[in-house]
Coordinates of C-alpha atoms in Angstrom, one line a residue:
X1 CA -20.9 -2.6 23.1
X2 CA -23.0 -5.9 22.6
X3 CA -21.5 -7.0 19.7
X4 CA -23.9 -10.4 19.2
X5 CA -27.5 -10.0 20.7
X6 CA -28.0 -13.5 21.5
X7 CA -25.8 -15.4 23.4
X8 CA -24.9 -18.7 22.4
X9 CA -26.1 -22.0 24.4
X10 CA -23.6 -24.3 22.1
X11 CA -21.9 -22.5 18.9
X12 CA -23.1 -19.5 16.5
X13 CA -23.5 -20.2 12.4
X14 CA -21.4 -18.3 10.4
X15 CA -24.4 -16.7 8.4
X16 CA -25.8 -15.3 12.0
X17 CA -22.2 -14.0 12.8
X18 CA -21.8 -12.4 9.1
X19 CA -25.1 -10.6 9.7
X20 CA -23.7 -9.6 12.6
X21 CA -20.5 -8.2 11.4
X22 CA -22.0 -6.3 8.4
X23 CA -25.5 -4.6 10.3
X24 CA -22.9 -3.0 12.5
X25 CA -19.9 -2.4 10.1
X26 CA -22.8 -0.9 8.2
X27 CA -23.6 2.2 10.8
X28 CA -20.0 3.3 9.9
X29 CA -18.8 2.1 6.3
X30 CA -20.5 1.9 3.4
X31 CA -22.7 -1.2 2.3
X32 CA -19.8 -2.7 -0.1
X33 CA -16.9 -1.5 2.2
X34 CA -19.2 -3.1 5.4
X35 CA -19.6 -6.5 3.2
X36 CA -15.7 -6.5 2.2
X37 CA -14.2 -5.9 5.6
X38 CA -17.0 -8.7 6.8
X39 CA -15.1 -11.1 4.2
X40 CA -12.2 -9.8 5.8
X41 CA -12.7 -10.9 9.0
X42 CA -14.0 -14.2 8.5
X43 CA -11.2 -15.6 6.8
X44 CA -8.6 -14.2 8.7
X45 CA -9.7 -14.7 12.3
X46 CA -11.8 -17.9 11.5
X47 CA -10.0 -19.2 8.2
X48 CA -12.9 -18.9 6.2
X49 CA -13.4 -18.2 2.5
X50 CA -16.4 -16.7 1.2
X51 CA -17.0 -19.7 -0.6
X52 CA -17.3 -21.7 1.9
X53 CA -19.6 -19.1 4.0
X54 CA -21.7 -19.0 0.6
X55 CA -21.6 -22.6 -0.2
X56 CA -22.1 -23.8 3.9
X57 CA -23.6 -21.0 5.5
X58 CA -24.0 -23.2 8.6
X59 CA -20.8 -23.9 10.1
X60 CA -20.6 -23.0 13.2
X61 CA -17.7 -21.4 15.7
X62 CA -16.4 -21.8 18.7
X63 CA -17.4 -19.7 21.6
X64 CA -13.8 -18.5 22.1
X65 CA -13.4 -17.6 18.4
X66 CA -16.8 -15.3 19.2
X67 CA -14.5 -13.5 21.5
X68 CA -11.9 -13.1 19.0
X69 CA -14.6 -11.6 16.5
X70 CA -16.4 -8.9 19.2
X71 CA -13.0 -7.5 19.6
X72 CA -11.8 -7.1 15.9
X73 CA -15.7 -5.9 15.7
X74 CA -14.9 -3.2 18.9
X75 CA -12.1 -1.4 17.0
X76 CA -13.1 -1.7 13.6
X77 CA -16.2 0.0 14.8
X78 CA -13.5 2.6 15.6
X79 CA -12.6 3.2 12.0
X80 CA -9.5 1.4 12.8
X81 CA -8.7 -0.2 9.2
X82 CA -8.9 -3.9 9.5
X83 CA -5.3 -4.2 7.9
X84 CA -3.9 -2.9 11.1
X85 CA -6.1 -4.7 13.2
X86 CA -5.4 -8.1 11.7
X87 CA -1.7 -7.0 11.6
X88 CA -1.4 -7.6 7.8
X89 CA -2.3 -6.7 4.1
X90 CA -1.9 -7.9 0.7
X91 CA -0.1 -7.1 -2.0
X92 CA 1.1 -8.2 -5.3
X93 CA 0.4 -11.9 -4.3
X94 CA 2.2 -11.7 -0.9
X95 CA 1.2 -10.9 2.9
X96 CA 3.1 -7.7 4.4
X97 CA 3.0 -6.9 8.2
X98 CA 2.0 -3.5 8.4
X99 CA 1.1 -1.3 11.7
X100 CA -0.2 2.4 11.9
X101 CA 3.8 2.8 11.4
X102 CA 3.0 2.4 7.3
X103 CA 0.5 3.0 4.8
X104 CA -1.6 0.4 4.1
X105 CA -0.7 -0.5 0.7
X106 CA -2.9 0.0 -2.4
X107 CA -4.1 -1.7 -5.4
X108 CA -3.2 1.1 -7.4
X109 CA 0.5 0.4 -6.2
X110 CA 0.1 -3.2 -7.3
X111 CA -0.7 -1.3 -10.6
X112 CA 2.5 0.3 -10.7
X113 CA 4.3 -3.0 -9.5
X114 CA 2.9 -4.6 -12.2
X115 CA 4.0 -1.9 -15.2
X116 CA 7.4 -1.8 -13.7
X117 CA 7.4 -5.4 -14.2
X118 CA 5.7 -6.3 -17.4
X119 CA 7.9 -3.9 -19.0
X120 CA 11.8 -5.1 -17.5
X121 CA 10.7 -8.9 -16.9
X122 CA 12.0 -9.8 -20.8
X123 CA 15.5 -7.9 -19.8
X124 CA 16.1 -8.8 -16.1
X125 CA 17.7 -12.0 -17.0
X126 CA 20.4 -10.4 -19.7
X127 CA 22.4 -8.1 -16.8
X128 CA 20.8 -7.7 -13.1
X129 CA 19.0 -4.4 -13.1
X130 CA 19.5 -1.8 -10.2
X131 CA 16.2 -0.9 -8.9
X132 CA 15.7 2.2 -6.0
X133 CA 12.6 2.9 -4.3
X134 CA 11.9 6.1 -2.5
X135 CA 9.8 6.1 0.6
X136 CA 9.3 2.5 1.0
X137 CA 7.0 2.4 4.1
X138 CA 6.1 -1.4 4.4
X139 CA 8.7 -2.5 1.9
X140 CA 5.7 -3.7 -0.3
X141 CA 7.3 -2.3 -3.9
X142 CA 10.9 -3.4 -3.6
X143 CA 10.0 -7.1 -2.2
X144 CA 7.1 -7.5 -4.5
X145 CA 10.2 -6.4 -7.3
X146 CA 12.7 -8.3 -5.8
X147 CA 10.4 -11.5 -5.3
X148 CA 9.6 -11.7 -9.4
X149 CA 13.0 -10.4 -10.5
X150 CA 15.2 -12.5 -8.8
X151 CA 18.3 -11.5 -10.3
X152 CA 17.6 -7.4 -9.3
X153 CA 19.9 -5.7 -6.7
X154 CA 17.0 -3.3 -4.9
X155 CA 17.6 -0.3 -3.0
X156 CA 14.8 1.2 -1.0
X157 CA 14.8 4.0 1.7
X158 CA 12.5 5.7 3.9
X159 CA 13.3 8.2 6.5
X160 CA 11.4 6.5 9.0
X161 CA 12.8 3.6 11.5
X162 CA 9.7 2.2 12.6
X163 CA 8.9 1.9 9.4
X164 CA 12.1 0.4 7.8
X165 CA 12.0 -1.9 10.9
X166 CA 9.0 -3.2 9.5
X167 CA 10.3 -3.6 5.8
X168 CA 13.1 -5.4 7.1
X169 CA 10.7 -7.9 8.7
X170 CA 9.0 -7.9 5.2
X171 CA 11.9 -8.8 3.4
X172 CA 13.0 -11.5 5.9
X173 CA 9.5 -12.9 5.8
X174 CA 9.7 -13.1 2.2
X175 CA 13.8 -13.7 1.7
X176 CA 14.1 -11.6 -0.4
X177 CA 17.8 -9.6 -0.1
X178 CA 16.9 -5.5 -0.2
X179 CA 19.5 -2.8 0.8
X180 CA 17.3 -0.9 3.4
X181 CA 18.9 2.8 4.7
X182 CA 17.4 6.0 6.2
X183 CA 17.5 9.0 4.3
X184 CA 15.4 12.2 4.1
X185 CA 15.4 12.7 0.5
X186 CA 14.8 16.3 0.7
X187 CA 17.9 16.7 2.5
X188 CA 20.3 13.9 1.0
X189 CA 21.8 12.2 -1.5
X190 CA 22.0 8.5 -1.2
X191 CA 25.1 6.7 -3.1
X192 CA 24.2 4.3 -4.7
X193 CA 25.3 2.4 -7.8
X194 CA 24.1 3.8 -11.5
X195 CA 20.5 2.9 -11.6
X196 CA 17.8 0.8 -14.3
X197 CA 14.6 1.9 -12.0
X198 CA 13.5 4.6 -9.7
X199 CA 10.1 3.9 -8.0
X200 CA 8.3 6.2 -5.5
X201 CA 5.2 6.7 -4.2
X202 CA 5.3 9.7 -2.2
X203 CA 3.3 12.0 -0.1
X204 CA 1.0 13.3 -2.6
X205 CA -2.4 14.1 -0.8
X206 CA -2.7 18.2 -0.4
X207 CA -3.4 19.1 3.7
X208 CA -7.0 20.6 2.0
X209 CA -8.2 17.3 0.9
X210 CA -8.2 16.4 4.7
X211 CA -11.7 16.8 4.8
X212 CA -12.7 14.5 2.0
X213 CA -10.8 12.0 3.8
X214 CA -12.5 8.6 5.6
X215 CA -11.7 8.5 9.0
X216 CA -10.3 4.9 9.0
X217 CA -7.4 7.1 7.1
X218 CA -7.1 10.3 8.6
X219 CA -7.1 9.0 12.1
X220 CA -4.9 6.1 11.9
X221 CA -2.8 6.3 8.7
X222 CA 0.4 7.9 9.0
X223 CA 0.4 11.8 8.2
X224 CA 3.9 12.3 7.4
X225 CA 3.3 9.5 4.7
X226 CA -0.1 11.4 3.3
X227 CA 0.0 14.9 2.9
X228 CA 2.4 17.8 1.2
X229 CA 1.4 21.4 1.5
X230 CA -1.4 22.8 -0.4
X231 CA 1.6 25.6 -1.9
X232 CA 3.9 22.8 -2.7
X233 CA 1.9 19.8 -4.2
X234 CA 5.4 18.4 -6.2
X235 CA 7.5 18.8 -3.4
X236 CA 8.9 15.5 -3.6
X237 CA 8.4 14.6 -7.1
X238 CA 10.8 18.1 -7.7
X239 CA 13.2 16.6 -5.6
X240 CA 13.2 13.0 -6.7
X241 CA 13.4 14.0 -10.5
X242 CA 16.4 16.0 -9.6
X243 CA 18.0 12.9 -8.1
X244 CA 16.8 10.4 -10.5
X245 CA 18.3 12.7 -13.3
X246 CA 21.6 12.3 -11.3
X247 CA 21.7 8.6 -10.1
X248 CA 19.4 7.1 -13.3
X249 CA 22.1 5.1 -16.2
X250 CA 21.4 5.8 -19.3
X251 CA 17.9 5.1 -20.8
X252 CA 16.8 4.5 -16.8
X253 CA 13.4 5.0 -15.8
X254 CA 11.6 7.1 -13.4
X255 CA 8.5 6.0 -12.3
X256 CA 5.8 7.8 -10.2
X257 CA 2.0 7.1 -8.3
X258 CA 0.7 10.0 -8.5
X259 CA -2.3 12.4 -7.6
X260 CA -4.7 12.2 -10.4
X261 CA -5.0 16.4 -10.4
X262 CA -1.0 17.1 -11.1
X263 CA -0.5 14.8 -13.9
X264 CA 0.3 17.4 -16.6
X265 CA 2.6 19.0 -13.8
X266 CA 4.5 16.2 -12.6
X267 CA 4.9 15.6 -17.0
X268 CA 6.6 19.0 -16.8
X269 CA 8.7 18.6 -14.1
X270 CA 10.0 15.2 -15.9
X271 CA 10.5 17.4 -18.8
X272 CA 12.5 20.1 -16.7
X273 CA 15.1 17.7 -16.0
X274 CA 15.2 16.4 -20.0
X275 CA 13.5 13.5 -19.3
X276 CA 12.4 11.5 -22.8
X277 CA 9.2 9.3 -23.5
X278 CA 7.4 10.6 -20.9
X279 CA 3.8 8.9 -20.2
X280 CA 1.0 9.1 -18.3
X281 CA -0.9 5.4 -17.3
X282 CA -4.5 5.6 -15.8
X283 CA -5.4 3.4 -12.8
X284 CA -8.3 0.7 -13.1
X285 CA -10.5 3.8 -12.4
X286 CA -9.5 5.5 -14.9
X287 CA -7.5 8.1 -13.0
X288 CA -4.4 9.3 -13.8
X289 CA -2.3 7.7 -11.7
X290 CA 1.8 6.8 -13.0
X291 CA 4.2 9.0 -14.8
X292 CA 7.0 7.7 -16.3
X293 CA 10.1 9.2 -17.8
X294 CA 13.5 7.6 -19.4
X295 CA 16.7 9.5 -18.7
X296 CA 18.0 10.7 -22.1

């Protein structure tokens, strides 16, 4: 593939290149996703903001950083998402490694970050809270915890090495202390102190929504992450609630990302194990998207 039709005698302006980028980004994305994954690549690989592109659409590259360009261009072309190409994402204010290892993490996540936080910031400083999270993939949720309540001893698990390999590398990045172990919460136990917070995110995407499903997700994202049997939608939240009403203090909370079609069920299965207060928080979409229960 020819990525840019005219060669360059000296250097190529940015606003040639970002035409470029998003005319062929465009045969396989959407206009908007084409235009943010464009923004994407220029200030990653060429450390340039779309100010400055806006403000100074002349500036011009180097021929070596074309190279660099045509072969993010190649594989994004591929549906590869650009997270894994670039080797990074964001979250929450911070920069995790992630790899096809891990789920890209989402801003709905950040959502639930930020409720867990806006409603234990005020008491993290009067005794340190124990916080668990289930399924941790990148390590996104604990470190983003851990990094704005400093005084938190956080638990997470995930019943994948590659992947807790890569959280560890996350938390060291960020120093931030988090208990990391392996565990296959369907199967185990995990002892652990009496615990403020449980946060997961798990597998919550039915094997028949599979065909709704962009590409740049289904063939790259990690399955085992992604889907739970069409007959057994709440597999894990079942489980999890079981736990939590085990391992949860007093007053604890449970909180869940859910998928916006088993809200009133995962509600009931909170209320199955005698959870209290039990909400329901919608995403910036307006989707149903947390769940959140306090152990009586």
């Amino acid at each position: 593939m020819e990525a840019f039709a005219n060669p360059m005698k000296n250097n190529t302006s940015i606003k040639s290149i970002a035409k470029v980028l998003q005319n062929q980004l465009c045969e396989v994305y959407s206009p908007e996703e084409a235009q943010s994954i464009t923004s994407i690549i220029l200030e990653e690989v060429l450390g340039i903001t779309l100010t400055q592109w806006v403000m100074d659409p002349e500036i011009s590259i180097e021929p070596t950083q074309e190279k660099q360009l045509q072969e993010v261009l190649r594989r994004a072309m591929q549906q590869e998402p650009i997270q894994y190409i670039l080797g990074k994402a964001h979250f929450y204010g911070l920069d995790f490694r992630v790899g096809p290892e891990v789920l890209i993490p989402r801003p709905e996540t950040e959502e639930l970050v930020a409720l867990i936080l806006e409603e234990h910031l005020s008491t993290s400083g009067k005794s340190p809270l124990e916080v668990l999270d289930i399924g941790t993939g990148s390590g996104c949720i604990p470190i983003a915890l851990a990094a704005n309540l400093p005084k938190a001893h956080v638990h997470a698990l995930d019943i994948s090495t590659p992947a807790l390999d890569l959280a560890k590398r996350n938390a060291l990045h960020h120093q931030c202390h988090i208990d990391f172990f392996q565990c296959n919460i369907l199967l185990e136990t995990p002892l652990l102190p009496a615990l403020d917070i449980i946060v997961s995110n798990p597998p919550y995407v039915l094997e028949s929504e599979k065909a709704a499903m962009n590409n740049n997700v289904l063939l790259h994202e990690p399955h085992s992450a992604l889907f739970v049997p069409n007959d057994d939608p709440l597999l894990f939240y079942e489980r999890i609630a079981g736990l939590a009403a085990e391992l949860l203090a007093p007053k604890g909370k449970l909180y869940f990302e859910i998928n916006e079609k088993y809200a009133l069920d995962t509600e009931a299965v909170l209320e199955k194990f005698k959870f209290r207060q039990i909400v329901t928080a919608k995403d910036i979409h307006g989707k149903d998207r947390i769940v959140i229960g306090q152990k009586s």
